[in-house]
């Protein structure tokens, strides 16, 4: 049995999974289709599983509401930098830091957490013999990664069922379909290996809530489409709704519920224009940190050109030559607001936030120039540094789904 709370959050046994119940995230880019304001101190759990750092899973304001953190144990995967573990320790939580391929005993069962170094998923076996697999939005490309777990005929499989990031520009009707095919292929692989008795569509109960990304809601597949996909795969599919305890009839009204919630959505947020000189100062500070921690003699990538429509300018951006300047050309590799640009410069994880928020328009032909210039700062966020534990070919000219 389990209790679904919202989006990617539920309680399985005595494990609270990825709690986020209200508020906007990803640079005002996402909101829940339906907020449910739980009192986290009245929920019954001993452990909190955090799958990864994204705020729809690791939502710090929600964790800060817990009045007795010393009585709770955070379950997190082992990482290179350990910063999430250090952060929650300072908040007062106990820690269970999990290595791959190993079960850890809990009060109501045992858990195995598998990680790629950033994201993670878990297998939980209850003392009563049930098996739960929470894939969440973990990206598995190789079937062998799942096969080695030797888990088949699992009782419940939880997985993300729609794309949840930038998936095409405003006039592009084809790329969102390609993004969904990638999700469907991922689900098909999970169904094939785990052979779930019940699939719980999970981690996709949000909408794009900013005026810059609201158009992306148009192409997100309906729950009826998802149900048909599951039926074609001969998989029993139960859609949850907030604060529902599992039973076989759980999903009877869920499609209508979520369809109604989606019909009520509207843009909630507008751009907050940032001053050019302030962003340039942040860029110089970022470059100081990059040059201090990385061997930039190894870095080799062309500059990128970023259009900032609220300034009416294009910026030449080059981390090796420390260049941030307005240029006269109109051609660009990506378009984003000054607010987004400032965020990705100030925060190592910021590039990921901008892409997940969908608050950008990408030049498909030259986008790698942008990624090449921003991948290093993004990798520094997870403790990877050029010349130490990161190679140039790991960050330059990487495969992107829209170019496949």
mmCIF file of C-alpha atoms in Angstrom:
data_model
loop_
_atom_site.group_PDB
_atom_site.id
_atom_site.type_symbol
_atom_site.label_atom_id
_atom_site.label_comp_id
_atom_site.label_asym_id
_atom_site.label_seq_id
_atom_site.Cartn_x
_atom_site.Cartn_y
_atom_site.Cartn_z
ATOM 1 C CA UNK A 1 0.000 0.000 0.000
ATOM 2 C CA UNK A 2 1.055 3.572 -0.556
ATOM 3 C CA UNK A 3 -0.328 7.067 -0.233
ATOM 4 C CA UNK A 4 0.076 9.418 -3.176
ATOM 5 C CA UNK A 5 0.618 13.059 -2.189
ATOM 6 C CA UNK A 6 1.405 14.998 -5.388
ATOM 7 C CA UNK A 7 3.577 14.965 -8.513
ATOM 8 C CA UNK A 8 6.610 12.843 -7.475
ATOM 9 C CA UNK A 9 5.758 12.616 -3.796
ATOM 10 C CA UNK A 10 4.166 9.703 -1.975
ATOM 11 C CA UNK A 11 4.552 7.654 1.182
ATOM 12 C CA UNK A 12 5.604 4.037 0.679
ATOM 13 C CA UNK A 13 5.734 2.162 3.957
ATOM 14 C CA UNK A 14 7.430 4.679 6.224
ATOM 15 C CA UNK A 15 9.350 6.473 3.431
ATOM 16 C CA UNK A 16 8.287 9.953 2.356
ATOM 17 C CA UNK A 17 9.410 10.402 -1.254
ATOM 18 C CA UNK A 18 10.502 13.732 -2.782
ATOM 19 C CA UNK A 19 8.166 16.095 -0.895
ATOM 20 C CA UNK A 20 7.023 19.208 -2.792
ATOM 21 C CA UNK A 21 3.463 20.347 -2.160
ATOM 22 C CA UNK A 22 3.204 23.992 -3.197
ATOM 23 C CA UNK A 23 4.984 26.966 -4.739
ATOM 24 C CA UNK A 24 6.690 27.671 -8.060
ATOM 25 C CA UNK A 25 10.057 26.191 -9.046
ATOM 26 C CA UNK A 26 12.565 26.216 -11.900
ATOM 27 C CA UNK A 27 12.829 29.979 -12.168
ATOM 28 C CA UNK A 28 9.051 30.532 -11.984
ATOM 29 C CA UNK A 29 8.711 28.036 -14.836
ATOM 30 C CA UNK A 30 6.700 25.266 -13.163
ATOM 31 C CA UNK A 31 3.708 24.989 -10.881
ATOM 32 C CA UNK A 32 1.721 21.998 -9.701
ATOM 33 C CA UNK A 33 -1.493 21.304 -11.577
ATOM 34 C CA UNK A 34 -3.143 21.221 -8.169
ATOM 35 C CA UNK A 35 -1.496 22.380 -4.961
ATOM 36 C CA UNK A 36 -2.289 20.409 -1.828
ATOM 37 C CA UNK A 37 -1.024 22.150 1.292
ATOM 38 C CA UNK A 38 -0.084 19.237 3.530
ATOM 39 C CA UNK A 39 1.309 19.798 7.007
ATOM 40 C CA UNK A 40 4.492 17.776 6.673
ATOM 41 C CA UNK A 41 4.693 17.490 10.464
ATOM 42 C CA UNK A 42 1.395 15.574 10.540
ATOM 43 C CA UNK A 43 2.377 13.019 7.914
ATOM 44 C CA UNK A 44 3.518 9.615 9.185
ATOM 45 C CA UNK A 45 7.036 8.638 8.061
ATOM 46 C CA UNK A 46 10.540 7.977 9.391
ATOM 47 C CA UNK A 47 12.609 8.313 6.232
ATOM 48 C CA UNK A 48 12.732 10.888 3.441
ATOM 49 C CA UNK A 49 14.012 9.692 0.090
ATOM 50 C CA UNK A 50 15.451 12.413 -2.151
ATOM 51 C CA UNK A 51 16.067 11.210 -5.705
ATOM 52 C CA UNK A 52 18.150 14.171 -6.932
ATOM 53 C CA UNK A 53 18.780 17.881 -6.565
ATOM 54 C CA UNK A 54 16.005 19.266 -8.769
ATOM 55 C CA UNK A 55 13.544 21.305 -6.712
ATOM 56 C CA UNK A 56 10.496 19.191 -7.574
ATOM 57 C CA UNK A 57 12.319 16.436 -5.667
ATOM 58 C CA UNK A 58 14.706 18.242 -3.319
ATOM 59 C CA UNK A 59 12.452 21.118 -2.266
ATOM 60 C CA UNK A 60 14.323 22.934 0.477
ATOM 61 C CA UNK A 61 11.408 25.146 1.676
ATOM 62 C CA UNK A 62 9.355 22.001 2.332
ATOM 63 C CA UNK A 63 12.196 20.321 4.263
ATOM 64 C CA UNK A 64 12.654 23.472 6.337
ATOM 65 C CA UNK A 65 9.078 23.112 7.591
ATOM 66 C CA UNK A 66 9.960 19.906 9.447
ATOM 67 C CA UNK A 67 10.073 20.757 13.160
ATOM 68 C CA UNK A 68 12.025 17.701 14.350
ATOM 69 C CA UNK A 69 14.591 16.910 11.637
ATOM 70 C CA UNK A 70 16.728 14.973 14.121
ATOM 71 C CA UNK A 71 14.012 12.291 14.185
ATOM 72 C CA UNK A 72 14.041 11.830 10.393
ATOM 73 C CA UNK A 73 16.578 10.111 8.147
ATOM 74 C CA UNK A 74 17.314 11.413 4.658
ATOM 75 C CA UNK A 75 18.034 8.657 2.134
ATOM 76 C CA UNK A 76 20.343 9.915 -0.622
ATOM 77 C CA UNK A 77 22.814 8.381 -3.051
ATOM 78 C CA UNK A 78 26.574 8.771 -2.739
ATOM 79 C CA UNK A 79 27.925 11.618 -4.899
ATOM 80 C CA UNK A 80 31.319 13.019 -5.819
ATOM 81 C CA UNK A 81 30.874 16.324 -4.010
ATOM 82 C CA UNK A 82 28.592 15.281 -1.135
ATOM 83 C CA UNK A 83 27.044 18.720 -0.967
ATOM 84 C CA UNK A 84 23.417 17.595 -0.570
ATOM 85 C CA UNK A 85 24.372 15.285 2.291
ATOM 86 C CA UNK A 86 26.366 18.071 3.947
ATOM 87 C CA UNK A 87 23.455 20.480 3.516
ATOM 88 C CA UNK A 88 20.808 18.261 5.114
ATOM 89 C CA UNK A 89 23.170 17.286 7.925
ATOM 90 C CA UNK A 90 23.466 20.970 8.809
ATOM 91 C CA UNK A 91 19.664 21.117 8.855
ATOM 92 C CA UNK A 92 19.746 18.469 11.592
ATOM 93 C CA UNK A 93 18.673 15.353 9.670
ATOM 94 C CA UNK A 94 20.185 11.917 10.072
ATOM 95 C CA UNK A 95 21.632 10.481 6.859
ATOM 96 C CA UNK A 96 21.563 7.155 5.067
ATOM 97 C CA UNK A 97 24.013 7.582 2.181
ATOM 98 C CA UNK A 98 23.524 4.692 -0.249
ATOM 99 C CA UNK A 99 25.977 2.991 -2.575
ATOM 100 C CA UNK A 100 24.819 1.215 -5.725
ATOM 101 C CA UNK A 101 23.943 -2.494 -5.779
ATOM 102 C CA UNK A 102 23.408 -2.775 -2.034
ATOM 103 C CA UNK A 103 20.264 -3.233 0.043
ATOM 104 C CA UNK A 104 19.886 -1.294 3.300
ATOM 105 C CA UNK A 105 17.556 -2.493 6.056
ATOM 106 C CA UNK A 106 14.773 -0.145 7.142
ATOM 107 C CA UNK A 107 12.070 -0.693 9.762
ATOM 108 C CA UNK A 108 9.423 -1.919 7.284
ATOM 109 C CA UNK A 109 11.639 -3.481 4.634
ATOM 110 C CA UNK A 110 14.855 -2.906 2.722
ATOM 111 C CA UNK A 111 15.870 -0.402 0.049
ATOM 112 C CA UNK A 112 18.377 -0.393 -2.794
ATOM 113 C CA UNK A 113 19.238 2.981 -4.364
ATOM 114 C CA UNK A 114 20.804 3.067 -7.837
ATOM 115 C CA UNK A 115 22.468 6.262 -9.030
ATOM 116 C CA UNK A 116 24.268 7.662 -12.060
ATOM 117 C CA UNK A 117 26.036 10.209 -9.855
ATOM 118 C CA UNK A 118 23.298 12.829 -10.101
ATOM 119 C CA UNK A 119 19.883 11.184 -10.322
ATOM 120 C CA UNK A 120 18.709 7.997 -8.619
ATOM 121 C CA UNK A 121 15.900 5.482 -8.335
ATOM 122 C CA UNK A 122 15.084 2.834 -5.745
ATOM 123 C CA UNK A 123 13.856 -0.715 -5.245
ATOM 124 C CA UNK A 124 11.978 -1.150 -1.960
ATOM 125 C CA UNK A 125 11.019 -4.588 -0.669
ATOM 126 C CA UNK A 126 8.523 -4.634 2.173
ATOM 127 C CA UNK A 127 8.587 -7.129 5.015
ATOM 128 C CA UNK A 128 5.266 -8.433 3.667
ATOM 129 C CA UNK A 129 6.797 -9.382 0.314
ATOM 130 C CA UNK A 130 5.783 -6.490 -1.973
ATOM 131 C CA UNK A 131 8.285 -4.858 -4.335
ATOM 132 C CA UNK A 132 8.104 -1.172 -5.262
ATOM 133 C CA UNK A 133 10.331 0.334 -7.945
ATOM 134 C CA UNK A 134 10.360 4.125 -8.099
ATOM 135 C CA UNK A 135 12.071 5.103 -11.364
ATOM 136 C CA UNK A 136 10.804 8.667 -11.070
ATOM 137 C CA UNK A 137 12.402 10.621 -13.959
ATOM 138 C CA UNK A 138 15.648 8.631 -13.973
ATOM 139 C CA UNK A 139 16.998 8.219 -17.510
ATOM 140 C CA UNK A 140 18.008 4.680 -18.392
ATOM 141 C CA UNK A 141 19.415 4.193 -21.869
ATOM 142 C CA UNK A 142 20.867 0.698 -21.451
ATOM 143 C CA UNK A 143 18.583 -2.241 -20.695
ATOM 144 C CA UNK A 144 21.425 -4.008 -18.862
ATOM 145 C CA UNK A 145 21.361 -1.339 -16.143
ATOM 146 C CA UNK A 146 17.899 -2.569 -15.171
ATOM 147 C CA UNK A 147 18.403 -6.261 -15.936
ATOM 148 C CA UNK A 148 21.261 -6.565 -13.453
ATOM 149 C CA UNK A 149 18.815 -5.758 -10.637
ATOM 150 C CA UNK A 150 17.080 -9.123 -11.244
ATOM 151 C CA UNK A 151 13.697 -7.569 -10.413
ATOM 152 C CA UNK A 152 10.755 -8.876 -12.432
ATOM 153 C CA UNK A 153 7.036 -8.985 -11.728
ATOM 154 C CA UNK A 154 7.352 -6.020 -9.396
ATOM 155 C CA UNK A 155 4.153 -5.055 -7.640
ATOM 156 C CA UNK A 156 4.284 -1.311 -8.305
ATOM 157 C CA UNK A 157 6.346 0.686 -10.773
ATOM 158 C CA UNK A 158 6.382 4.494 -10.504
ATOM 159 C CA UNK A 159 7.693 6.451 -13.517
ATOM 160 C CA UNK A 160 7.575 9.844 -15.161
ATOM 161 C CA UNK A 161 5.203 9.682 -18.133
ATOM 162 C CA UNK A 162 5.603 12.953 -20.048
ATOM 163 C CA UNK A 163 8.525 15.180 -20.929
ATOM 164 C CA UNK A 164 9.210 17.872 -18.351
ATOM 165 C CA UNK A 165 11.648 20.320 -19.913
ATOM 166 C CA UNK A 166 12.125 22.466 -23.002
ATOM 167 C CA UNK A 167 10.926 20.354 -25.926
ATOM 168 C CA UNK A 168 10.782 22.661 -28.924
ATOM 169 C CA UNK A 169 10.346 26.269 -29.938
ATOM 170 C CA UNK A 170 7.010 28.041 -30.154
ATOM 171 C CA UNK A 171 6.186 27.136 -33.753
ATOM 172 C CA UNK A 172 7.605 23.616 -33.637
ATOM 173 C CA UNK A 173 4.904 20.932 -33.518
ATOM 174 C CA UNK A 174 7.257 18.016 -34.229
ATOM 175 C CA UNK A 175 9.937 18.199 -31.528
ATOM 176 C CA UNK A 176 7.488 17.748 -28.611
ATOM 177 C CA UNK A 177 6.373 14.513 -30.268
ATOM 178 C CA UNK A 178 9.978 13.374 -30.500
ATOM 179 C CA UNK A 179 10.500 14.239 -26.820
ATOM 180 C CA UNK A 180 7.468 12.143 -25.884
ATOM 181 C CA UNK A 181 8.681 9.226 -28.013
ATOM 182 C CA UNK A 182 11.879 9.238 -25.963
ATOM 183 C CA UNK A 183 9.787 9.026 -22.780
ATOM 184 C CA UNK A 184 7.683 6.227 -24.273
ATOM 185 C CA UNK A 185 10.788 4.286 -25.258
ATOM 186 C CA UNK A 186 12.089 4.656 -21.704
ATOM 187 C CA UNK A 187 8.783 3.403 -20.308
ATOM 188 C CA UNK A 188 8.721 0.481 -22.740
ATOM 189 C CA UNK A 189 12.144 -0.567 -21.487
ATOM 190 C CA UNK A 190 10.967 -0.417 -17.874
ATOM 191 C CA UNK A 191 7.839 -2.436 -18.677
ATOM 192 C CA UNK A 192 9.896 -5.059 -20.495
ATOM 193 C CA UNK A 193 12.370 -5.580 -17.655
ATOM 194 C CA UNK A 194 10.242 -5.096 -14.528
ATOM 195 C CA UNK A 195 6.964 -6.594 -15.834
ATOM 196 C CA UNK A 196 4.982 -4.535 -13.306
ATOM 197 C CA UNK A 197 1.684 -5.799 -11.942
ATOM 198 C CA UNK A 198 0.646 -2.137 -11.643
ATOM 199 C CA UNK A 199 2.176 0.977 -13.171
ATOM 200 C CA UNK A 200 1.650 4.305 -11.400
ATOM 201 C CA UNK A 201 2.203 7.255 -13.798
ATOM 202 C CA UNK A 202 4.256 9.627 -11.695
ATOM 203 C CA UNK A 203 6.299 12.839 -11.566
ATOM 204 C CA UNK A 204 4.453 14.670 -14.357
ATOM 205 C CA UNK A 205 1.617 16.500 -12.596
ATOM 206 C CA UNK A 206 2.900 19.985 -13.333
ATOM 207 C CA UNK A 207 2.428 22.647 -15.972
ATOM 208 C CA UNK A 208 4.597 25.297 -17.583
ATOM 209 C CA UNK A 209 3.409 28.407 -15.787
ATOM 210 C CA UNK A 210 5.458 31.348 -17.115
ATOM 211 C CA UNK A 211 4.355 33.593 -19.965
ATOM 212 C CA UNK A 212 7.568 32.573 -21.796
ATOM 213 C CA UNK A 213 6.938 28.819 -21.644
ATOM 214 C CA UNK A 214 3.150 28.508 -21.363
ATOM 215 C CA UNK A 215 2.923 27.473 -25.043
ATOM 216 C CA UNK A 216 4.592 24.151 -24.170
ATOM 217 C CA UNK A 217 1.472 22.902 -22.385
ATOM 218 C CA UNK A 218 -0.204 22.619 -25.770
ATOM 219 C CA UNK A 219 1.668 19.480 -26.813
ATOM 220 C CA UNK A 220 1.895 17.593 -23.509
ATOM 221 C CA UNK A 221 -0.009 14.327 -24.099
ATOM 222 C CA UNK A 222 -3.294 13.800 -22.313
ATOM 223 C CA UNK A 223 -3.762 11.164 -19.634
ATOM 224 C CA UNK A 224 -6.088 9.351 -22.045
ATOM 225 C CA UNK A 225 -3.150 9.107 -24.468
ATOM 226 C CA UNK A 226 -0.962 7.717 -21.684
ATOM 227 C CA UNK A 227 -3.613 5.180 -20.707
ATOM 228 C CA UNK A 228 -3.883 3.991 -24.316
ATOM 229 C CA UNK A 229 -0.102 3.623 -24.449
ATOM 230 C CA UNK A 230 -0.180 1.437 -21.320
ATOM 231 C CA UNK A 231 -3.025 -0.659 -22.727
ATOM 232 C CA UNK A 232 -1.062 -1.292 -25.932
ATOM 233 C CA UNK A 233 1.793 -2.520 -23.731
ATOM 234 C CA UNK A 234 -0.620 -4.713 -21.724
ATOM 235 C CA UNK A 235 0.278 -2.914 -18.523
ATOM 236 C CA UNK A 236 -2.256 -2.162 -15.808
ATOM 237 C CA UNK A 237 -2.183 1.592 -15.281
ATOM 238 C CA UNK A 238 -3.618 3.440 -12.281
ATOM 239 C CA UNK A 239 -3.499 7.234 -12.185
ATOM 240 C CA UNK A 240 -3.281 8.663 -8.657
ATOM 241 C CA UNK A 241 -4.835 11.852 -7.329
ATOM 242 C CA UNK A 242 -3.633 13.928 -4.354
ATOM 243 C CA UNK A 243 -4.030 12.372 -0.902
ATOM 244 C CA UNK A 244 -5.275 9.049 -2.248
ATOM 245 C CA UNK A 245 -4.389 5.732 -0.628
ATOM 246 C CA UNK A 246 -3.893 2.985 -3.182
ATOM 247 C CA UNK A 247 -6.691 0.654 -4.091
ATOM 248 C CA UNK A 248 -7.651 -0.967 -7.378
ATOM 249 C CA UNK A 249 -10.290 1.688 -8.074
ATOM 250 C CA UNK A 250 -7.844 4.492 -7.372
ATOM 251 C CA UNK A 251 -7.706 5.780 -10.945
ATOM 252 C CA UNK A 252 -11.394 5.591 -11.917
ATOM 253 C CA UNK A 253 -11.942 9.348 -11.752
ATOM 254 C CA UNK A 254 -8.322 10.456 -11.999
ATOM 255 C CA UNK A 255 -8.281 11.188 -15.722
ATOM 256 C CA UNK A 256 -11.245 13.515 -15.387
ATOM 257 C CA UNK A 257 -9.732 15.079 -12.261
ATOM 258 C CA UNK A 258 -6.405 15.935 -13.892
ATOM 259 C CA UNK A 259 -8.091 16.986 -17.147
ATOM 260 C CA UNK A 260 -10.177 19.462 -15.171
ATOM 261 C CA UNK A 261 -7.116 20.761 -13.330
ATOM 262 C CA UNK A 262 -5.290 21.289 -16.624
ATOM 263 C CA UNK A 263 -8.261 23.169 -18.097
ATOM 264 C CA UNK A 264 -7.883 25.746 -15.288
ATOM 265 C CA UNK A 265 -4.205 26.596 -15.830
ATOM 266 C CA UNK A 266 -3.025 30.061 -16.821
ATOM 267 C CA UNK A 267 0.320 31.905 -16.961
ATOM 268 C CA UNK A 268 1.290 33.021 -13.454
ATOM 269 C CA UNK A 269 4.677 34.668 -13.966
ATOM 270 C CA UNK A 270 6.364 37.398 -16.008
ATOM 271 C CA UNK A 271 10.002 38.218 -16.711
ATOM 272 C CA UNK A 272 11.976 40.251 -14.174
ATOM 273 C CA UNK A 273 14.395 42.332 -16.260
ATOM 274 C CA UNK A 274 17.989 42.329 -14.939
ATOM 275 C CA UNK A 275 20.555 45.138 -15.452
ATOM 276 C CA UNK A 276 23.290 44.468 -18.015
ATOM 277 C CA UNK A 277 26.140 45.675 -15.805
ATOM 278 C CA UNK A 278 24.994 43.514 -12.900
ATOM 279 C CA UNK A 279 24.949 40.410 -15.081
ATOM 280 C CA UNK A 280 28.353 41.260 -16.528
ATOM 281 C CA UNK A 281 29.768 41.515 -12.997
ATOM 282 C CA UNK A 282 28.293 38.094 -12.202
ATOM 283 C CA UNK A 283 29.841 36.719 -15.408
ATOM 284 C CA UNK A 284 33.299 37.950 -14.394
ATOM 285 C CA UNK A 285 32.881 36.428 -10.940
ATOM 286 C CA UNK A 286 31.811 33.118 -12.506
ATOM 287 C CA UNK A 287 34.832 33.123 -14.826
ATOM 288 C CA UNK A 288 37.161 33.726 -11.865
ATOM 289 C CA UNK A 289 35.793 30.587 -10.216
ATOM 290 C CA UNK A 290 35.928 28.554 -13.428
ATOM 291 C CA UNK A 291 39.541 29.532 -14.151
ATOM 292 C CA UNK A 292 40.525 28.860 -10.545
ATOM 293 C CA UNK A 293 39.079 25.323 -10.425
ATOM 294 C CA UNK A 294 39.634 24.113 -13.999
ATOM 295 C CA UNK A 295 42.619 23.789 -16.341
ATOM 296 C CA UNK A 296 41.391 26.219 -18.980
ATOM 297 C CA UNK A 297 44.400 25.527 -21.208
ATOM 298 C CA UNK A 298 42.504 22.338 -22.091
ATOM 299 C CA UNK A 299 39.273 24.125 -22.941
ATOM 300 C CA UNK A 300 38.581 24.529 -26.642
ATOM 301 C CA UNK A 301 35.179 25.745 -27.831
ATOM 302 C CA UNK A 302 33.855 28.574 -29.937
ATOM 303 C CA UNK A 303 32.101 31.493 -28.292
ATOM 304 C CA UNK A 304 28.329 31.472 -28.123
ATOM 305 C CA UNK A 305 25.871 34.225 -29.009
ATOM 306 C CA UNK A 306 22.862 34.740 -26.759
ATOM 307 C CA UNK A 307 19.905 36.908 -27.728
ATOM 308 C CA UNK A 308 18.346 38.783 -24.810
ATOM 309 C CA UNK A 309 15.007 40.124 -26.084
ATOM 310 C CA UNK A 310 14.230 42.343 -23.104
ATOM 311 C CA UNK A 311 17.490 44.195 -23.793
ATOM 312 C CA UNK A 312 17.076 44.049 -27.565
ATOM 313 C CA UNK A 313 20.685 42.842 -27.832
ATOM 314 C CA UNK A 314 22.840 39.830 -28.646
ATOM 315 C CA UNK A 315 25.647 38.968 -26.223
ATOM 316 C CA UNK A 316 28.960 37.395 -27.181
ATOM 317 C CA UNK A 317 29.761 34.926 -24.378
ATOM 318 C CA UNK A 318 33.154 33.221 -24.012
ATOM 319 C CA UNK A 319 34.342 31.712 -20.709
ATOM 320 C CA UNK A 320 37.916 31.033 -21.856
ATOM 321 C CA UNK A 321 38.634 34.543 -23.110
ATOM 322 C CA UNK A 322 36.331 36.047 -20.455
ATOM 323 C CA UNK A 323 34.189 37.899 -22.981
ATOM 324 C CA UNK A 324 30.711 39.232 -22.256
ATOM 325 C CA UNK A 325 29.819 42.019 -24.643
ATOM 326 C CA UNK A 326 27.049 43.333 -26.870
ATOM 327 C CA UNK A 327 27.577 42.647 -30.562
ATOM 328 C CA UNK A 328 25.784 43.963 -33.623
ATOM 329 C CA UNK A 329 24.931 40.640 -35.269
ATOM 330 C CA UNK A 330 21.383 39.257 -35.224
ATOM 331 C CA UNK A 331 22.302 35.566 -35.446
ATOM 332 C CA UNK A 332 22.284 33.719 -32.147
ATOM 333 C CA UNK A 333 22.509 30.223 -30.681
ATOM 334 C CA UNK A 334 19.810 30.673 -28.071
ATOM 335 C CA UNK A 335 17.327 33.304 -26.930
ATOM 336 C CA UNK A 336 16.443 33.904 -23.290
ATOM 337 C CA UNK A 337 15.444 36.705 -20.956
ATOM 338 C CA UNK A 338 17.975 38.615 -18.891
ATOM 339 C CA UNK A 339 16.505 36.952 -15.788
ATOM 340 C CA UNK A 340 17.315 33.488 -17.147
ATOM 341 C CA UNK A 341 20.774 34.557 -18.323
ATOM 342 C CA UNK A 342 21.613 35.973 -14.917
ATOM 343 C CA UNK A 343 20.400 32.837 -13.159
ATOM 344 C CA UNK A 344 22.514 30.437 -15.235
ATOM 345 C CA UNK A 345 25.585 32.612 -14.617
ATOM 346 C CA UNK A 346 25.079 33.013 -10.863
ATOM 347 C CA UNK A 347 24.303 29.345 -10.207
ATOM 348 C CA UNK A 348 26.341 26.350 -11.348
ATOM 349 C CA UNK A 349 23.119 24.390 -11.828
ATOM 350 C CA UNK A 350 21.436 27.345 -13.534
ATOM 351 C CA UNK A 351 21.779 26.084 -17.106
ATOM 352 C CA UNK A 352 19.789 22.997 -16.180
ATOM 353 C CA UNK A 353 17.132 25.146 -14.552
ATOM 354 C CA UNK A 354 16.711 27.303 -17.657
ATOM 355 C CA UNK A 355 16.391 24.265 -19.945
ATOM 356 C CA UNK A 356 13.964 22.476 -17.651
ATOM 357 C CA UNK A 357 11.899 25.632 -17.201
ATOM 358 C CA UNK A 358 11.589 25.883 -20.978
ATOM 359 C CA UNK A 359 12.083 29.643 -20.840
ATOM 360 C CA UNK A 360 14.228 29.803 -23.966
ATOM 361 C CA UNK A 361 14.171 29.456 -27.741
ATOM 362 C CA UNK A 362 16.972 27.438 -29.308
ATOM 363 C CA UNK A 363 18.713 27.626 -32.683
ATOM 364 C CA UNK A 364 18.762 23.910 -33.483
ATOM 365 C CA UNK A 365 21.657 24.240 -35.925
ATOM 366 C CA UNK A 366 24.103 26.037 -33.629
ATOM 367 C CA UNK A 367 22.854 25.257 -30.110
ATOM 368 C CA UNK A 368 25.965 23.230 -29.292
ATOM 369 C CA UNK A 369 27.925 26.480 -29.179
ATOM 370 C CA UNK A 370 25.801 27.450 -26.186
ATOM 371 C CA UNK A 371 26.067 24.044 -24.510
ATOM 372 C CA UNK A 372 29.819 23.897 -25.077
ATOM 373 C CA UNK A 373 30.221 27.217 -23.277
ATOM 374 C CA UNK A 374 27.943 26.312 -20.352
ATOM 375 C CA UNK A 375 28.624 22.603 -19.778
ATOM 376 C CA UNK A 376 31.790 23.192 -17.745
ATOM 377 C CA UNK A 377 30.124 25.413 -15.128
ATOM 378 C CA UNK A 378 27.248 22.919 -15.028
ATOM 379 C CA UNK A 379 29.638 20.001 -14.405
ATOM 380 C CA UNK A 380 31.444 21.931 -11.680
ATOM 381 C CA UNK A 381 28.122 21.759 -9.829
ATOM 382 C CA UNK A 382 28.558 17.996 -9.348
ATOM 383 C CA UNK A 383 32.248 18.154 -8.478
ATOM 384 C CA UNK A 384 33.688 17.566 -11.942
ATOM 385 C CA UNK A 385 36.579 19.798 -13.037
ATOM 386 C CA UNK A 386 38.442 19.976 -16.335
ATOM 387 C CA UNK A 387 41.940 18.573 -15.979
ATOM 388 C CA UNK A 388 41.077 16.682 -12.772
ATOM 389 C CA UNK A 389 38.156 14.315 -13.267
ATOM 390 C CA UNK A 390 36.595 15.689 -16.453
ATOM 391 C CA UNK A 391 37.691 15.433 -20.089
ATOM 392 C CA UNK A 392 37.002 18.003 -22.790
ATOM 393 C CA UNK A 393 35.117 15.469 -24.928
ATOM 394 C CA UNK A 394 32.692 14.951 -22.050
ATOM 395 C CA UNK A 395 31.489 18.544 -22.263
ATOM 396 C CA UNK A 396 31.965 19.634 -25.888
ATOM 397 C CA UNK A 397 29.749 18.677 -28.838
ATOM 398 C CA UNK A 398 27.528 16.360 -26.839
ATOM 399 C CA UNK A 399 24.506 14.603 -28.341
ATOM 400 C CA UNK A 400 21.230 16.529 -27.997
ATOM 401 C CA UNK A 401 17.865 14.908 -28.580
ATOM 402 C CA UNK A 402 16.661 17.525 -31.094
ATOM 403 C CA UNK A 403 19.626 16.753 -33.354
ATOM 404 C CA UNK A 404 19.064 12.985 -33.469
#
